[in-house]
Short mmCIF file of C-alpha atoms in Angstrom, two decimals:
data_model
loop_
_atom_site.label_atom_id
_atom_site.label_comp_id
_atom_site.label_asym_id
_atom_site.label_seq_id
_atom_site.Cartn_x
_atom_site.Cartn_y
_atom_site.Cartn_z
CA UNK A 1 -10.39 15.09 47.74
CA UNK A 2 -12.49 18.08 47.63
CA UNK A 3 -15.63 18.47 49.84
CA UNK A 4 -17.48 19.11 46.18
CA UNK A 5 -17.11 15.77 45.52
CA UNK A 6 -18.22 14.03 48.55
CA UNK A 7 -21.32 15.93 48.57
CA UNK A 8 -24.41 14.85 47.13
CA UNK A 9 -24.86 16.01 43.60
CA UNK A 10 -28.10 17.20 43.60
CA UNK A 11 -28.18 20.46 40.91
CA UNK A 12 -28.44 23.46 42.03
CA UNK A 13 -31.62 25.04 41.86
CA UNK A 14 -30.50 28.78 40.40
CA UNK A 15 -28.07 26.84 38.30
CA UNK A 16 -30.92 24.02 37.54
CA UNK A 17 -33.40 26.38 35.61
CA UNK A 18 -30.72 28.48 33.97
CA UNK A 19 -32.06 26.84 30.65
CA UNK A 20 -32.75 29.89 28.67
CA UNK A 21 -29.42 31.31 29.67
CA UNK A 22 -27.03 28.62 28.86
CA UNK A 23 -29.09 28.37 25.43
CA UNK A 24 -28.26 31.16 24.41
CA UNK A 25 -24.54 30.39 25.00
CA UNK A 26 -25.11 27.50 23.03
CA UNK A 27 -26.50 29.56 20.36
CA UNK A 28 -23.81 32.29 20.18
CA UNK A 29 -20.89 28.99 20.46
CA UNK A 30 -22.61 27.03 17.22
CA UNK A 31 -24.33 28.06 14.16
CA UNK A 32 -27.94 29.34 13.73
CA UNK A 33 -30.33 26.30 14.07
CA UNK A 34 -27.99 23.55 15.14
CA UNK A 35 -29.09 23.68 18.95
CA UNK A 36 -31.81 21.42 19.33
CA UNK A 37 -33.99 20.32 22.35
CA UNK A 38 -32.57 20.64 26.31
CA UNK A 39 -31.61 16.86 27.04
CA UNK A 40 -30.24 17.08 30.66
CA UNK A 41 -29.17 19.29 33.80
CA UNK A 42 -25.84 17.39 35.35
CA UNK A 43 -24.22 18.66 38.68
CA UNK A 44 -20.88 19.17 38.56
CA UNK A 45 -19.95 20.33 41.98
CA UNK A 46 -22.05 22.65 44.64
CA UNK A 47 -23.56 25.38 42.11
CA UNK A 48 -22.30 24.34 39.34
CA UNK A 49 -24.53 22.76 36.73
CA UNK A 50 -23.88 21.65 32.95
CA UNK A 51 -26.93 21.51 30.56
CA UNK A 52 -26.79 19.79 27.54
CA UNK A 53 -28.61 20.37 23.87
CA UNK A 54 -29.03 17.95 21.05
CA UNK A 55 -27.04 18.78 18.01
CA UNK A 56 -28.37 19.05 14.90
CA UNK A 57 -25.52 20.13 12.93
CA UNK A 58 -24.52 17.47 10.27
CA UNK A 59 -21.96 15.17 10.74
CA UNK A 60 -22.03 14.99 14.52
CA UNK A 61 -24.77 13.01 15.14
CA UNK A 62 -25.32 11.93 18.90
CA UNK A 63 -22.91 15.10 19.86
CA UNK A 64 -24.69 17.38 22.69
CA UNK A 65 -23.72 20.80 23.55
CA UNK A 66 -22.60 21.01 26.93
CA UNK A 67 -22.99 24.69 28.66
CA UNK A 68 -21.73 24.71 32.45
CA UNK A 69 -23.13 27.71 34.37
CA UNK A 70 -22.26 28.36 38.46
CA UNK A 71 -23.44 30.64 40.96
CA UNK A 72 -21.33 32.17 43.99
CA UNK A 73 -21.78 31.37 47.44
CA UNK A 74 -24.52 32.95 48.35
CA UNK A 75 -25.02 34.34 45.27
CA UNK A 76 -28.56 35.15 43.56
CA UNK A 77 -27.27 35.55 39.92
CA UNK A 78 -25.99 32.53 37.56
CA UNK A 79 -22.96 32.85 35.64
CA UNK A 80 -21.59 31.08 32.56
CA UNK A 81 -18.63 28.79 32.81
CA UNK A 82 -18.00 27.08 29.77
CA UNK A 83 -19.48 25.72 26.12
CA UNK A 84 -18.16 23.32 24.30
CA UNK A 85 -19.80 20.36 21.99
CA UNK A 86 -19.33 17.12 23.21
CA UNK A 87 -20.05 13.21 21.97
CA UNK A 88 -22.80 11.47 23.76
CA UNK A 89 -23.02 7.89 24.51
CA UNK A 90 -23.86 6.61 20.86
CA UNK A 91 -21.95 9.67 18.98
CA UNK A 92 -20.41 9.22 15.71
CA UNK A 93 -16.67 9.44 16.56
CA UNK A 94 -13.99 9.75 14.45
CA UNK A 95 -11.41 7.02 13.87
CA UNK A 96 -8.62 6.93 16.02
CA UNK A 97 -5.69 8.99 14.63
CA UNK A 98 -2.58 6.83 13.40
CA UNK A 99 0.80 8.73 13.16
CA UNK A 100 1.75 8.89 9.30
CA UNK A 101 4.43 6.22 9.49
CA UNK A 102 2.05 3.33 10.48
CA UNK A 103 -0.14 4.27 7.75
CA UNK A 104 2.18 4.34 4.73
CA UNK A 105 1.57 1.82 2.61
CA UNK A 106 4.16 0.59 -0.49
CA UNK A 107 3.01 2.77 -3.50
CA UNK A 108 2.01 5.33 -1.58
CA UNK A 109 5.24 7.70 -2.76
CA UNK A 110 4.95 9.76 -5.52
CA UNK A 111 7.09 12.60 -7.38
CA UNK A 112 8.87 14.76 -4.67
CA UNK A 113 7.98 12.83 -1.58
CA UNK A 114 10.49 11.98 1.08
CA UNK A 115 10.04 9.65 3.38
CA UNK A 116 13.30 9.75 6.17
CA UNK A 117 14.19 7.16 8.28
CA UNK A 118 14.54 6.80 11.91
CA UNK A 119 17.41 6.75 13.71
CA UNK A 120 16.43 3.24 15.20
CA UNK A 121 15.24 2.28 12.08
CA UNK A 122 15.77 -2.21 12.82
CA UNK A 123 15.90 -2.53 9.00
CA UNK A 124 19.12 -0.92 9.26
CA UNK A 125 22.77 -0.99 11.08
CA UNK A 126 25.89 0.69 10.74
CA UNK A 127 28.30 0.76 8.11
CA UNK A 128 31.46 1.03 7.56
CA UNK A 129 32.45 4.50 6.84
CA UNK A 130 36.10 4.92 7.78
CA UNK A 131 35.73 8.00 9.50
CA UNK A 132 37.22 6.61 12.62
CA UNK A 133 40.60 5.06 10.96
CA UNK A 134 43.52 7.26 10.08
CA UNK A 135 44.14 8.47 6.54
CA UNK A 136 44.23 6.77 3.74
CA UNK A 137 41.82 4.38 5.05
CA UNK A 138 39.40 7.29 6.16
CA UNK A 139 36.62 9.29 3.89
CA UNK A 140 38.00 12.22 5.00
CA UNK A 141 41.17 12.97 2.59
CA UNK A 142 44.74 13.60 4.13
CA UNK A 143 45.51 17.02 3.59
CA UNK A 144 41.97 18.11 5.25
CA UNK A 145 42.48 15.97 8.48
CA UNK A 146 46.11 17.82 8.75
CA UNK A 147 44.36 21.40 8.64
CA UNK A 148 40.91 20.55 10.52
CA UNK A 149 42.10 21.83 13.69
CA UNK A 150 44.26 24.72 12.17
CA UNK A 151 41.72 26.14 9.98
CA UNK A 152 38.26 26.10 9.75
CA UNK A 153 38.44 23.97 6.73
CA UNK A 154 35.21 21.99 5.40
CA UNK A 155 35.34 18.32 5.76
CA UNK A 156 34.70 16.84 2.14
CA UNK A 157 34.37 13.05 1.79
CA UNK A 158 37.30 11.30 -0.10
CA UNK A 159 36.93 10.62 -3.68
CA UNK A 160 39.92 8.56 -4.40
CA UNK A 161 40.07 4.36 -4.36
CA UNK A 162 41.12 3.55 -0.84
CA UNK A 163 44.64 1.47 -0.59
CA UNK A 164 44.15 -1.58 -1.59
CA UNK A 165 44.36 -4.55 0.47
CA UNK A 166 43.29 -1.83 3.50
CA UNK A 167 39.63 -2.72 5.30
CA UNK A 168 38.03 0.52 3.25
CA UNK A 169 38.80 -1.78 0.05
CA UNK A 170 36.98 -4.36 1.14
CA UNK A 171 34.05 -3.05 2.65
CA UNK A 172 33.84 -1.05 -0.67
CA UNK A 173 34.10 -4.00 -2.58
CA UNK A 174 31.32 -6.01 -0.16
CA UNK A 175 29.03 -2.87 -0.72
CA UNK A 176 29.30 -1.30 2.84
CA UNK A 177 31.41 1.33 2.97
CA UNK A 178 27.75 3.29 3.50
CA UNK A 179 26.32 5.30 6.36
CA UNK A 180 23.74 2.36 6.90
CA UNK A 181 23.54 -0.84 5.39
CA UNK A 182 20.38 -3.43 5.42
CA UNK A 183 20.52 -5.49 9.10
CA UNK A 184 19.36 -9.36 9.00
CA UNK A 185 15.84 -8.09 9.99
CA UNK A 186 15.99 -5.90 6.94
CA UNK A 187 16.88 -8.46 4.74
CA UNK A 188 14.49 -10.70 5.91
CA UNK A 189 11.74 -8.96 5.88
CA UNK A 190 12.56 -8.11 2.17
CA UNK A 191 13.15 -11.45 1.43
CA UNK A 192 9.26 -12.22 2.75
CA UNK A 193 7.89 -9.42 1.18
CA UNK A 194 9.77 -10.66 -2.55
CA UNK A 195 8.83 -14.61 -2.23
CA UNK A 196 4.94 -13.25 -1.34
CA UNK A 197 5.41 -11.96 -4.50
CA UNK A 198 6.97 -14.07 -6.99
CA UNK A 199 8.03 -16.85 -5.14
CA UNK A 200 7.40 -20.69 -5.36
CA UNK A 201 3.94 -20.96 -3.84
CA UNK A 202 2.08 -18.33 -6.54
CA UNK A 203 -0.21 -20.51 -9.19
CA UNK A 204 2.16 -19.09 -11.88
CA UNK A 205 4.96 -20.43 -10.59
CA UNK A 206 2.79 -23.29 -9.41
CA UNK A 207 1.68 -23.83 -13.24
CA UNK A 208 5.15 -22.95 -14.89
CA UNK A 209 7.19 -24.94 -16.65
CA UNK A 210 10.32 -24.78 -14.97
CA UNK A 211 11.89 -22.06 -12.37
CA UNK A 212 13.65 -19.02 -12.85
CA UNK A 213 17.11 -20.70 -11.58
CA UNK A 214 17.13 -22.02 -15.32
CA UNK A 215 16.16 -19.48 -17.11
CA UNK A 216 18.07 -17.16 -18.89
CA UNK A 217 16.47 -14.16 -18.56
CA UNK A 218 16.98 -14.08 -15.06
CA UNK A 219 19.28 -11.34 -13.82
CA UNK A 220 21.49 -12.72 -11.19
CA UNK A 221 21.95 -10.20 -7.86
CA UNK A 222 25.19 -9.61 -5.20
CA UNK A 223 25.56 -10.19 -2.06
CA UNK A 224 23.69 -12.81 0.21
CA UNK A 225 20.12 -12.48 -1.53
CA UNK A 226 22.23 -14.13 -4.96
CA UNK A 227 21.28 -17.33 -3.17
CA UNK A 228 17.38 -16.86 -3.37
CA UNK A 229 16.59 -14.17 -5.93
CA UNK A 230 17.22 -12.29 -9.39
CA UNK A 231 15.56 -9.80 -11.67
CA UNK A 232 13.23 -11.24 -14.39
CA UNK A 233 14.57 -9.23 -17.89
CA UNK A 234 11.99 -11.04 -19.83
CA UNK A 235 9.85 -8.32 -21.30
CA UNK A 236 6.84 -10.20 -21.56
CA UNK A 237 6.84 -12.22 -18.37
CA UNK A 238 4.57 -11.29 -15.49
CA UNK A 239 7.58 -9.94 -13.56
CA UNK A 240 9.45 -7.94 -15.63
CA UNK A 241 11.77 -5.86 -13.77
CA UNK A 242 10.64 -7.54 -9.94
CA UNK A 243 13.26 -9.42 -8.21
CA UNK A 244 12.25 -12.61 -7.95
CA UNK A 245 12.61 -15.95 -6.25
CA UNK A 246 15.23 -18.68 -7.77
CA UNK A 247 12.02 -20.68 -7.33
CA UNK A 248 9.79 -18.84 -9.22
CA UNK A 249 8.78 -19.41 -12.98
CA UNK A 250 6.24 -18.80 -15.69
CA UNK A 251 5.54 -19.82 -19.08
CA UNK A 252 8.11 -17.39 -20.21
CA UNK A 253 11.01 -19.78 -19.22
CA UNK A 254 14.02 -19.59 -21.97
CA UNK A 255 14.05 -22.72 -22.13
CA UNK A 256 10.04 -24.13 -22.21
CA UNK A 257 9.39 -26.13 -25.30
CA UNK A 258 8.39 -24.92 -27.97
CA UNK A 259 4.68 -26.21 -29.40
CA UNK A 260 5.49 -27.98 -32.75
CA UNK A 261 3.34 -26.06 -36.06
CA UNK A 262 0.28 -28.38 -36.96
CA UNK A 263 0.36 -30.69 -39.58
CA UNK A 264 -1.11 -29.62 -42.81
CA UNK A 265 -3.03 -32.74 -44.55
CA UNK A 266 -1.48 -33.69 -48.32
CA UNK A 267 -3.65 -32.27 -51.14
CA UNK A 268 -6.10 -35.18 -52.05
CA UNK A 269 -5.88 -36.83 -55.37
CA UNK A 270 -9.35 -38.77 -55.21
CA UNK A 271 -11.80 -37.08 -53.63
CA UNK A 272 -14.40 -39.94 -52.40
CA UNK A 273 -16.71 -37.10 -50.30
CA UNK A 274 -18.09 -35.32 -53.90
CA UNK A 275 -20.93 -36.73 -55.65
CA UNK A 276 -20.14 -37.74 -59.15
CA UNK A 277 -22.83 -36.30 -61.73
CA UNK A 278 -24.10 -38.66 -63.88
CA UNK A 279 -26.67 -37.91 -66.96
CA UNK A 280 -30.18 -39.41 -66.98
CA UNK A 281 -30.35 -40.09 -71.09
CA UNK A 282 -26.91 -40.61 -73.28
CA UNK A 283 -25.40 -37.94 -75.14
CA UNK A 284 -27.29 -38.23 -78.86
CA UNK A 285 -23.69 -35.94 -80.02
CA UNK A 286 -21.24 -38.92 -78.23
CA UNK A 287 -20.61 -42.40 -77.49
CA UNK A 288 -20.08 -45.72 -80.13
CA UNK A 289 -23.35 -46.16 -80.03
CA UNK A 290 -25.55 -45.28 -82.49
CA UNK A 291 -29.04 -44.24 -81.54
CA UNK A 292 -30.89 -45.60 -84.70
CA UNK A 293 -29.68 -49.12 -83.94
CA UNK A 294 -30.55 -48.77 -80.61
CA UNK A 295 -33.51 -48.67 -81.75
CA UNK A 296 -34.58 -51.10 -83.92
CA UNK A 297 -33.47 -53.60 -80.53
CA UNK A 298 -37.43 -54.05 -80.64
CA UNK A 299 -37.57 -55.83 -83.63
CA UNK A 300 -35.66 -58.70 -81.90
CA UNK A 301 -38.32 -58.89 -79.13
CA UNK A 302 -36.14 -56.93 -76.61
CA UNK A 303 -38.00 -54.76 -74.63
#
């Protein structure tokens, strides 16, 4: 430990009133106007003192500029150190920076991105590539592996069907005669990710009339995910083109019921809601009745 620091830290006194000096550091260091009022003298060490200005400049508020100056051993003139702008105790900071793989988010890719993986990447393991096997069981054809060491030949990858019966054929046929394949982790992790989705516990599937094991629309998959998921291929269900959960349904099922059309009532042949017209006087030009005898009713004391 240095006998600086086990000193008392009381500021220099040369160093102390060097305001107008490290101001004009500050000055020269930041744009015309952003320097504000001296906030404080701190000692550093024996002669050496840092002042500090409020910043003004926008975007930093609570930042100081911080201007260390020093003097010599018994030295009469003050020198400057150092400027630099600095956050205070209730500065506006900047979030904290997250490397661009924990901030990815699905959708984020667009045309002409690449996004690699790592080589410890727990989504993924090994597969079966046959480059350790002898020929014809190896991706690397026969007449190449023959001539590696004699010529500098390129190393092409095999194009033809390996033998069949041999363990190339199968892990060709099982899908893993890749680089990588999909670990447990990986598939389980997609398996979440899918049933989140479209899986049993949505309200569509909650309100649907049957699931998608049913349903003939649904696109079956390979491998171990056959067992919990497909592709819906119903162009207007809600998951069109998702892989989704055996579980899941919607009220695009194949097979729902269909609503029966709605009766249409029989044309009526007595309509008992219309008023019937009837006239207030009979028709002098109708009826068996003749109007003249009609009226001589009086004369027989009929009123």
């Amino acid at each position: 430990m240095s006998a600086a620091t086990t000193r008392s830290r009381t500021p220099d006194r040369l160093c102390a009133e060097a305001v107008d000096l490290a101001r004009e550091a500050a000055e020269e260091a930041a744009f015309p106007g952003v320097v504000g009022e001296h906030v404080a003298a701190v000692a550093e060490g024996d002669r050496v003192v840092t002042h500090y200005f409020e910043c003004k400049e926008m975007g930093y508020r609570g930042w100081r500029w911080a201007v260390t100056v020093a003097r010599a051993s018994r030295a009469k003139f003050v020198t400057l150190d150092e400027t630099v702008l600095l956050p205070g105790p209730d500065a506006l900071l900047a979030p904290e920076w997250v490397p661009w793989s924990e901030r990815l988010r699905p959708g984020d890719m667009g045309p002409g991105d690449l996004l690699p993986t790592e080589a410890e990447d727990l989504r993924l393991e090994p597969g079966y590539s046959g480059e350790d096997a002898p020929p014809p069981n190896s991706v690397v054809s026969e007449e190449l592996a023959s001539r590696v060491e004699a010529e500098d030949a390129e190393v092409v990858e095999r194009v033809d069907v390996p033998l069949r019966g041999s363990i190339a054929s199968v892990a060709e046929e099982l899908g893993m005669r890749r680089a990588r394949v999909l670990s447990r982790y990986g598939l389980h992790v997609a398996a979440d990710r899918w049933d989140e989705s479209f899986g049993a516990k949505t309200p569509m599937a909650q309100a649907a009339p049957a699931t998608c094991v049913s349903c003939a629309f649904m696109v079956p998959l390979t491998g171990s995910l056959s067992q919990a998921f497909g592709v819906c291929a119903n162009e207007f269900g809600p998951a069109d083109g998702h892989v989704v959960s055996l579980s899941y349904g919607c009220g695009g099922h194949s097979e729902a019921a269909v609503m029966p059309a709605p009766m249409r009532p029989a044309p009526l042949v007595l309509d008992s809601t219309a008023a019937d017209p009837f006239a207030l006087r009979p028709d002098p030009e109708g009826g068996s009745v003749d109007l003249a005898d009609a009226a001589g009713s009086e004369d027989l004391g009929h009123s």
